[in-house]
Every structure is written in C-alpha cells, then in structure tokens.
mmCIF file of C-alpha atoms in Angstrom:
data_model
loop_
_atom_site.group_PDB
_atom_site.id
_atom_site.type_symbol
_atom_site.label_atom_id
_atom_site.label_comp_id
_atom_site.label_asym_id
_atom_site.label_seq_id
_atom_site.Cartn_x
_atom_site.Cartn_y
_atom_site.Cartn_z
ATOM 1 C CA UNK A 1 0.000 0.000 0.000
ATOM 2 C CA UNK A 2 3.060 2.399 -0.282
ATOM 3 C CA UNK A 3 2.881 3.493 3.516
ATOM 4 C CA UNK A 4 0.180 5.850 2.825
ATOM 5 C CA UNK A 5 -2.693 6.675 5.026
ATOM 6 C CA UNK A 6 -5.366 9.212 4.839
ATOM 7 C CA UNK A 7 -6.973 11.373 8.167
ATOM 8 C CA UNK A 8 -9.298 11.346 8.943
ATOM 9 C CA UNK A 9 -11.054 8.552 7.012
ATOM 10 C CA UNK A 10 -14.900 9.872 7.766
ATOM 11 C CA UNK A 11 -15.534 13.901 8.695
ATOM 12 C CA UNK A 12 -18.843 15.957 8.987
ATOM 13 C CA UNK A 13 -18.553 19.028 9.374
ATOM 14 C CA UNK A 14 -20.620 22.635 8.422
ATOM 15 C CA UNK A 15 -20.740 25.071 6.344
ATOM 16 C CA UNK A 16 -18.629 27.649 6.662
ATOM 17 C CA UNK A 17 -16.026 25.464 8.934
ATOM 18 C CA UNK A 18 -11.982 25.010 7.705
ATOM 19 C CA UNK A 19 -11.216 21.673 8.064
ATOM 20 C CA UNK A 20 -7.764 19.778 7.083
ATOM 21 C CA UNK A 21 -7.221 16.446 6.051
ATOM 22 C CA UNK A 22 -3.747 14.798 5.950
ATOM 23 C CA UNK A 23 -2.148 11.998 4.115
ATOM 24 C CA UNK A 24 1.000 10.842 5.515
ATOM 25 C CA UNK A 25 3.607 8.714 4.022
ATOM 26 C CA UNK A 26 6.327 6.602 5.186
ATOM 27 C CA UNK A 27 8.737 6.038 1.940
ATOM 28 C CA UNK A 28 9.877 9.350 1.043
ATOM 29 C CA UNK A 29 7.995 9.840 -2.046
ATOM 30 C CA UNK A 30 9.014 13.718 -3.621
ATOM 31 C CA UNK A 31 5.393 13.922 -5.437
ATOM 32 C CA UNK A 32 2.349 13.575 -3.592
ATOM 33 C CA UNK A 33 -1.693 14.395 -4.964
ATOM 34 C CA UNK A 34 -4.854 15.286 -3.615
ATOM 35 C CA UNK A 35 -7.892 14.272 -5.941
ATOM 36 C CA UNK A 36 -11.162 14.249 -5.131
ATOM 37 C CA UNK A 37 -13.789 11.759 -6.465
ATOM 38 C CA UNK A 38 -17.232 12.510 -7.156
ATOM 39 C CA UNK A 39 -19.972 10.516 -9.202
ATOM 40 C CA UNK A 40 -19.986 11.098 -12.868
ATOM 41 C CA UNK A 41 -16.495 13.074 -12.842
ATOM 42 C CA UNK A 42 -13.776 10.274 -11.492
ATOM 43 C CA UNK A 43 -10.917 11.414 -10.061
ATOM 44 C CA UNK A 44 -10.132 15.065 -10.495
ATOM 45 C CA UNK A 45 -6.645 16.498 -9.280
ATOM 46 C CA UNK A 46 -6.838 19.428 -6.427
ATOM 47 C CA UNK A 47 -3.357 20.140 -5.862
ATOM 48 C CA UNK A 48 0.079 18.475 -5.893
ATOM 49 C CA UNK A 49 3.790 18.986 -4.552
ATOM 50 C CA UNK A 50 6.901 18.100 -6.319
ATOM 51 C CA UNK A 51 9.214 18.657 -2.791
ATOM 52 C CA UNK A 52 8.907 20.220 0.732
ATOM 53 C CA UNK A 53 6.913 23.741 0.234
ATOM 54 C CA UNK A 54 6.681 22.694 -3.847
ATOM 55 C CA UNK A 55 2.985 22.974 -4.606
ATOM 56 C CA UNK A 56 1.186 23.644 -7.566
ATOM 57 C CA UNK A 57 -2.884 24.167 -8.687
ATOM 58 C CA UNK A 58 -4.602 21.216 -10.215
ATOM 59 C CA UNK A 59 -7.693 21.000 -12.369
ATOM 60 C CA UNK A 60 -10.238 22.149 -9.610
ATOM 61 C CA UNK A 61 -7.752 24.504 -7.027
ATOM 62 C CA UNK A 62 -10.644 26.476 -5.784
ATOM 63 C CA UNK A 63 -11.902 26.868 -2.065
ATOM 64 C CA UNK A 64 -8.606 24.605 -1.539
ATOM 65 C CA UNK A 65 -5.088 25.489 -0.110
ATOM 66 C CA UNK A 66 -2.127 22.599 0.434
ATOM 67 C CA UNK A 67 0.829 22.609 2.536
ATOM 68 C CA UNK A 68 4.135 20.519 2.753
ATOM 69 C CA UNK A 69 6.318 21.462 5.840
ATOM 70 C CA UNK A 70 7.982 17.802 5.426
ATOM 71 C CA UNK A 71 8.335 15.314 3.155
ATOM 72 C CA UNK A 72 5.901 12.756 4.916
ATOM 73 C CA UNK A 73 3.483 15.111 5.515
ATOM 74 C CA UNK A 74 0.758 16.733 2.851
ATOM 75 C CA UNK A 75 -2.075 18.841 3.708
ATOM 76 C CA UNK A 76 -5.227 19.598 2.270
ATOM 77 C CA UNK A 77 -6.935 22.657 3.759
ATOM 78 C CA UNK A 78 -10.794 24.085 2.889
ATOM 79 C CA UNK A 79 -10.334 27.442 4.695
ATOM 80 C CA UNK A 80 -14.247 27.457 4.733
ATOM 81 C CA UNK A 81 -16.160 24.352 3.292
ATOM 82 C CA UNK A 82 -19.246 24.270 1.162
ATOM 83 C CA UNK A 83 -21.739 21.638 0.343
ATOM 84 C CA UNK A 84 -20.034 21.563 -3.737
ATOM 85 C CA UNK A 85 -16.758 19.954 -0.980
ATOM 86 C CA UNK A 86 -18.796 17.290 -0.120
ATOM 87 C CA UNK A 87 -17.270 14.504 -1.559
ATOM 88 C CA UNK A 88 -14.634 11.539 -1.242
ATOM 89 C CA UNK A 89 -10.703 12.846 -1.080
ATOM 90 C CA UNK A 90 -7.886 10.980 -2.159
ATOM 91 C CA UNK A 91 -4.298 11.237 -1.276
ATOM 92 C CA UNK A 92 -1.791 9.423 -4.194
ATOM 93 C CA UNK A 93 2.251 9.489 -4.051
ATOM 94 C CA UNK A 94 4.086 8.803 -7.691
ATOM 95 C CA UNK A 95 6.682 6.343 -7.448
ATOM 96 C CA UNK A 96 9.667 8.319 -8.665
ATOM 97 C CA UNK A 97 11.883 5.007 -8.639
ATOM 98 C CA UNK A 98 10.298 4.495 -11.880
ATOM 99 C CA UNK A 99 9.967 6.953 -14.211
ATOM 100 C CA UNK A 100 6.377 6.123 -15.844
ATOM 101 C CA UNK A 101 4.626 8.090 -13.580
ATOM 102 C CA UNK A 102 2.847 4.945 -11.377
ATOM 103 C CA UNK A 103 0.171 6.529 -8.546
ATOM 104 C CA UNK A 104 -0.530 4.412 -5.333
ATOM 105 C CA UNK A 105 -3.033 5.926 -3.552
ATOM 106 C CA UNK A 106 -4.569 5.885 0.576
ATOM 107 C CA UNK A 107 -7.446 5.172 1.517
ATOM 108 C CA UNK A 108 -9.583 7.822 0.886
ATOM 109 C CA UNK A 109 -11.712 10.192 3.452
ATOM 110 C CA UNK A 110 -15.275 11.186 3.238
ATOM 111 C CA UNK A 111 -16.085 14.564 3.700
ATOM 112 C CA UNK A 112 -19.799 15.415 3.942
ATOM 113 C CA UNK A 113 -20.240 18.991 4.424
ATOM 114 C CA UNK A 114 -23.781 19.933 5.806
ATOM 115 C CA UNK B 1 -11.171 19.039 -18.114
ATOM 116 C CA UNK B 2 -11.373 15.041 -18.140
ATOM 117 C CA UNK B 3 -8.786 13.662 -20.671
ATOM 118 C CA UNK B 4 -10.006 10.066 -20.935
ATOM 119 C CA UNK B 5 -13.541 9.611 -21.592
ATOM 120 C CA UNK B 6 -14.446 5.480 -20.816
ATOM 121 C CA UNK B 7 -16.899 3.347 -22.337
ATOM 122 C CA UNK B 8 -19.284 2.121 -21.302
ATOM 123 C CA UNK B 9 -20.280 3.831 -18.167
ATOM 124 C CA UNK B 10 -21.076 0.199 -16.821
ATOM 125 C CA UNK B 11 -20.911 -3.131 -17.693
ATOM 126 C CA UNK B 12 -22.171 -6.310 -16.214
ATOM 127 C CA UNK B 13 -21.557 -9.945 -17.755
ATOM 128 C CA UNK B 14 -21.397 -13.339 -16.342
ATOM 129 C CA UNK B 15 -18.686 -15.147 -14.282
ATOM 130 C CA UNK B 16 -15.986 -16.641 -17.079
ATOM 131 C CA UNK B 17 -17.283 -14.633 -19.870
ATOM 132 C CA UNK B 18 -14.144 -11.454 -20.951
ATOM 133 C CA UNK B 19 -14.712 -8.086 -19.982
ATOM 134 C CA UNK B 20 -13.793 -5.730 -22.822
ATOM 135 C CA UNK B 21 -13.649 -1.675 -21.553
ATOM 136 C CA UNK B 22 -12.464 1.238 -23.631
ATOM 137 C CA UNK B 23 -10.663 4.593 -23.297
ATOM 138 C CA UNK B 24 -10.032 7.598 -25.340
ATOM 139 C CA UNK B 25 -7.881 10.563 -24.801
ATOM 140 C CA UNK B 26 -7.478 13.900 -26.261
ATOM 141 C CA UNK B 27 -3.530 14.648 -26.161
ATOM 142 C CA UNK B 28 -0.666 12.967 -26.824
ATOM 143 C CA UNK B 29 0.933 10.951 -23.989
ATOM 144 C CA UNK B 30 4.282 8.890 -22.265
ATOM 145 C CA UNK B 31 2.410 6.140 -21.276
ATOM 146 C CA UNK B 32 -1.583 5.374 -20.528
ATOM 147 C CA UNK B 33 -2.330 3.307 -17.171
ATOM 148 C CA UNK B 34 -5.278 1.613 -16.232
ATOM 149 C CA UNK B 35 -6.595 1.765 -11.974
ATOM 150 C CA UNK B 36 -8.949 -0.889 -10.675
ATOM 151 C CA UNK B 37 -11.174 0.530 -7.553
ATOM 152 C CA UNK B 38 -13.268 -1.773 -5.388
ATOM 153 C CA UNK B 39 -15.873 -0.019 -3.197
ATOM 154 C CA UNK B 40 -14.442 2.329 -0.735
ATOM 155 C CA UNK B 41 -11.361 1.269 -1.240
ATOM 156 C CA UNK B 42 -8.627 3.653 -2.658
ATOM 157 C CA UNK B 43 -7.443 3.342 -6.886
ATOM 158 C CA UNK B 44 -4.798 0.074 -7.276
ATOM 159 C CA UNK B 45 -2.581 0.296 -10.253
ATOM 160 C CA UNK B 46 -3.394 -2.784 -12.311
ATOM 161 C CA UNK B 47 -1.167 -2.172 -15.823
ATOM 162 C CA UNK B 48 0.886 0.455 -17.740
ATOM 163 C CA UNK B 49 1.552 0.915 -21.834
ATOM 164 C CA UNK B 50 3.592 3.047 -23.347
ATOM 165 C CA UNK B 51 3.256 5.161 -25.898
ATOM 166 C CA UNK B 52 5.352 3.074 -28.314
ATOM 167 C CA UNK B 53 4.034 0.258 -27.387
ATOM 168 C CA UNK B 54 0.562 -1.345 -29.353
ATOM 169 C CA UNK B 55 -0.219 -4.317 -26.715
ATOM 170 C CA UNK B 56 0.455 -5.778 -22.837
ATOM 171 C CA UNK B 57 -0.476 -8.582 -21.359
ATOM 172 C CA UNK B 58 -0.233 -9.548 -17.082
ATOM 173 C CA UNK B 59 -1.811 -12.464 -16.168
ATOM 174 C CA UNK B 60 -5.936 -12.520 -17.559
ATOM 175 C CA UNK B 61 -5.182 -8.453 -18.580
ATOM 176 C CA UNK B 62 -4.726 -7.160 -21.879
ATOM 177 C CA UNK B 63 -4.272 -3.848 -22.823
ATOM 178 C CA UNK B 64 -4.320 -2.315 -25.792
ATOM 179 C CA UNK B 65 -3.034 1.195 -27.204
ATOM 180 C CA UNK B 66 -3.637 3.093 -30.479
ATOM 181 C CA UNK B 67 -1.768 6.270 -30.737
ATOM 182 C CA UNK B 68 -3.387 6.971 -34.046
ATOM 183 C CA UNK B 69 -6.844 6.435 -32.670
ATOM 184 C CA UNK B 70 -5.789 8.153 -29.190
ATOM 185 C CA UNK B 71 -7.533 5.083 -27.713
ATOM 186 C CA UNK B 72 -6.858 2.140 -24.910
ATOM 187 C CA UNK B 73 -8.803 -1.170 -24.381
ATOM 188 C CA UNK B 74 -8.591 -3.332 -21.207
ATOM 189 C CA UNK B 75 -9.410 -6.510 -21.518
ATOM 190 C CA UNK B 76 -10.264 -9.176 -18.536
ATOM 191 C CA UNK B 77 -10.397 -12.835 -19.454
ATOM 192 C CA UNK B 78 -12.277 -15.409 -17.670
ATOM 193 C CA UNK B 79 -13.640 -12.920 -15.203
ATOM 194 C CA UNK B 80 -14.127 -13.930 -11.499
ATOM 195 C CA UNK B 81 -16.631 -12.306 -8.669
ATOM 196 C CA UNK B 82 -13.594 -10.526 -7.581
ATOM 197 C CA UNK B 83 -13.100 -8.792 -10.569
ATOM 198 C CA UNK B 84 -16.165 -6.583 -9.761
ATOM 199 C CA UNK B 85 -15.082 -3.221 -9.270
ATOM 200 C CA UNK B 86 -14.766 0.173 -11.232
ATOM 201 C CA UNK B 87 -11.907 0.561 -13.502
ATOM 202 C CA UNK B 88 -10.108 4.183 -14.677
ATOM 203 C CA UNK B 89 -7.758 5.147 -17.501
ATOM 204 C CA UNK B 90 -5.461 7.163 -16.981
ATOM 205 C CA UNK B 91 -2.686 9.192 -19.035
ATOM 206 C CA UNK B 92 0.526 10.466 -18.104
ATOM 207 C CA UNK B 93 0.740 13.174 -20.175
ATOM 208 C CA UNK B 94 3.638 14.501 -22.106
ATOM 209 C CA UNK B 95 4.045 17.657 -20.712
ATOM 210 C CA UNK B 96 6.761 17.014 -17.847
ATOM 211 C CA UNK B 97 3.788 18.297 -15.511
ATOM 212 C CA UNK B 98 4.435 13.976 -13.333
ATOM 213 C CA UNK B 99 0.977 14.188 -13.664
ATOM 214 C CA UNK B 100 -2.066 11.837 -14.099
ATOM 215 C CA UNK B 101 -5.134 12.580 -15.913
ATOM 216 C CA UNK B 102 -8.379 9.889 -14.866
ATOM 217 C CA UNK B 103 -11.240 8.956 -17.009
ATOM 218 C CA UNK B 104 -14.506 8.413 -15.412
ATOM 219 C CA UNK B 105 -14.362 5.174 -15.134
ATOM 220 C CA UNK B 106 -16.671 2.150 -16.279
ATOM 221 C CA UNK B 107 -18.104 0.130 -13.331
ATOM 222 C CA UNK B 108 -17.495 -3.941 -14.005
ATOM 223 C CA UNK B 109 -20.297 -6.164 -12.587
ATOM 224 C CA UNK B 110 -19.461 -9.984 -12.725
ATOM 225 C CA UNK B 111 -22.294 -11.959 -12.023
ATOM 226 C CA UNK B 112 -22.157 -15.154 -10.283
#
C-alpha cells in the first residue's frame, strides 16, 4: 500500500467550517496528490507537490489550499467548506523510482459537508 | 477538463465470460495506465503501456493502445466475482507536468 494513510477517514462538518485532512507517508515519495472523487467526474486532481513547500494548482484549485512542511506530511486545507466539498478525497504518491509516472493511492476520506 | 472519456459507463456480464472496456484521450501521452477501484477502497494500479508500445499482457489483462486512434482497451479474461469493481484510464501526459489525468471510469459487474 506504499505506507500511505489518509486522516481522517470519515468527517462531517458545516458550512462555513476550515477543516484539514492529511495523508501521511512513510517512503519518502518527492510527489504527492490530492484528488477528489465525485460521481460522474472520477478522479479530479486538487493540488500536488513536487518537494517540501513545492505545490502547484490542479484541475479544480478552488476553495482549496495545500501545505508541505515535510516530506511525509501533505495537507489539504478548505479554509471554509461548502456543500459543492462534499465529496470523497484521495491522497496518491508517484513512485519516482520508476519513471512512468505509477500513482498508489490511501485510503480515501469522506467529507460530507452539511 | 477530463482527458479520458471510458466506455461504457457500466458493464455487467457473467462469471468466465471477458470483460472488454475502452478509453479515449485527447492529447498525446508517455504512457496510458489503467486503476482498478473496489468499493471504498482507494485506486490500485493494475497495468501500464507506453506510448510506443501497441499491446500488454499480465496475467488474464490485456491492454491495448492506439496512438493513431488516441484510444486504450482493457481486456479481462475469464472474469471472477472478484473482478467486480470500477476501472479508470489514466494518461501520463507529455508535458513534464508527473501528472495523471483519470477517465470516469466504467463500473465492471461480474455476475455469479
């Protein structure tokens, strides 16, 4: 499973609330993603880092921030979550021993904003 | 936007019969990757193909890839309950960007 985990794995929370998740990892991966998955629209990617304090926008960046103080450690932050969060996050690391671009991913958290 | 769009959307066939599910992508791409997802479970890489590559095989997987067509096909052979799950594309794109772009995935059904 690539050392990965995901907390935490279940949050409700309100509108209007910042919540963080955080996927840890154990192997020292330099790329790390946060996608979230929603029905009809698969994975979609939030944000990524390519190093510690390396980030960069993906496809759907807004209402999100990321930070990554270590290399273990990635953070997903909604400063002040809306229902349109509600959904099932996804933290992946890319396996830069090989250069094809593998993902392994956690375990996922659900996020149901009310 | 999504790059790979899947078809179909779902797909549900008997144990032992083959499982045929296709991809197509917009750009060109390094390699194209194919994720298997069981029900609240996280994405588990399953194959890879690169781009100069036509055709993979790992155990009852095939994959195919035409470039030309800017289209994949996964194909499961002698499917098994266990194979029911939702499987993405997925291309690495060839932009230097490391990163992945997902399909929406077509949900596999194997009947007992």
């Amino acid at each position: 499973d690539a050392g990965i985990t995901q907390s935490p794995r279940h949050k409700v929370t309100e509108t209007g609330t910042p919540v963080t998740l955080r996927c840890h990892q154990t192997e020292n991966h330099r790329y790390m993603y946060w996608y979230r998955q929603d029905p009809g629209h698969g994975l979609r990617l939030i944000h990524y880092s390519y190093g510690v304090k390396d980030t960069d926008k993906g496809e759907v960046s807004d209402g999100y921030s990321v930070s990554r103080s270590k290399t273990e450690d990635f953070l997903l932050t909604l400063e002040s979550a809306t229902s349109s969060q509600t959904s099932v996050y996804f933290c992946a690391i890319r396996e830069q021993a090989l250069a094809d671009g593998t993902q392994y991913f956690g375990p996922g958290t659900r996020l149901l904003v009310l | 936007s999504q790059q790979g769009e899947e078809d179909p959307q779902a797909l549900s066939i008997q144990e032992g019969e083959n499982a045929t599910m296709n991809c197509s992508y917009k750009t060109s791409i390094n390699n194209l990757q194919w994720y298997r997802q069981n029900s609240g479970r996280g994405l588990v890489h399953l194959i890879l193909i690169r781009s100069n590559e036509r055709e993979k095989h790992s155990g009852r997987l095939r994959v195919t890839l035409d470039t030309s067509k800017k289209s994949s096909s996964l194909l499961i052979t002698a499917s098994r309950a266990a194979d029911t799950a939702s499987y993405f594309c997925a291309t690495d794109e060839n932009q230097g960007a490391q990163k992945l772009v997902f399909g929406q995935g077509t949900r596999l059904t194997i009947n007992p």
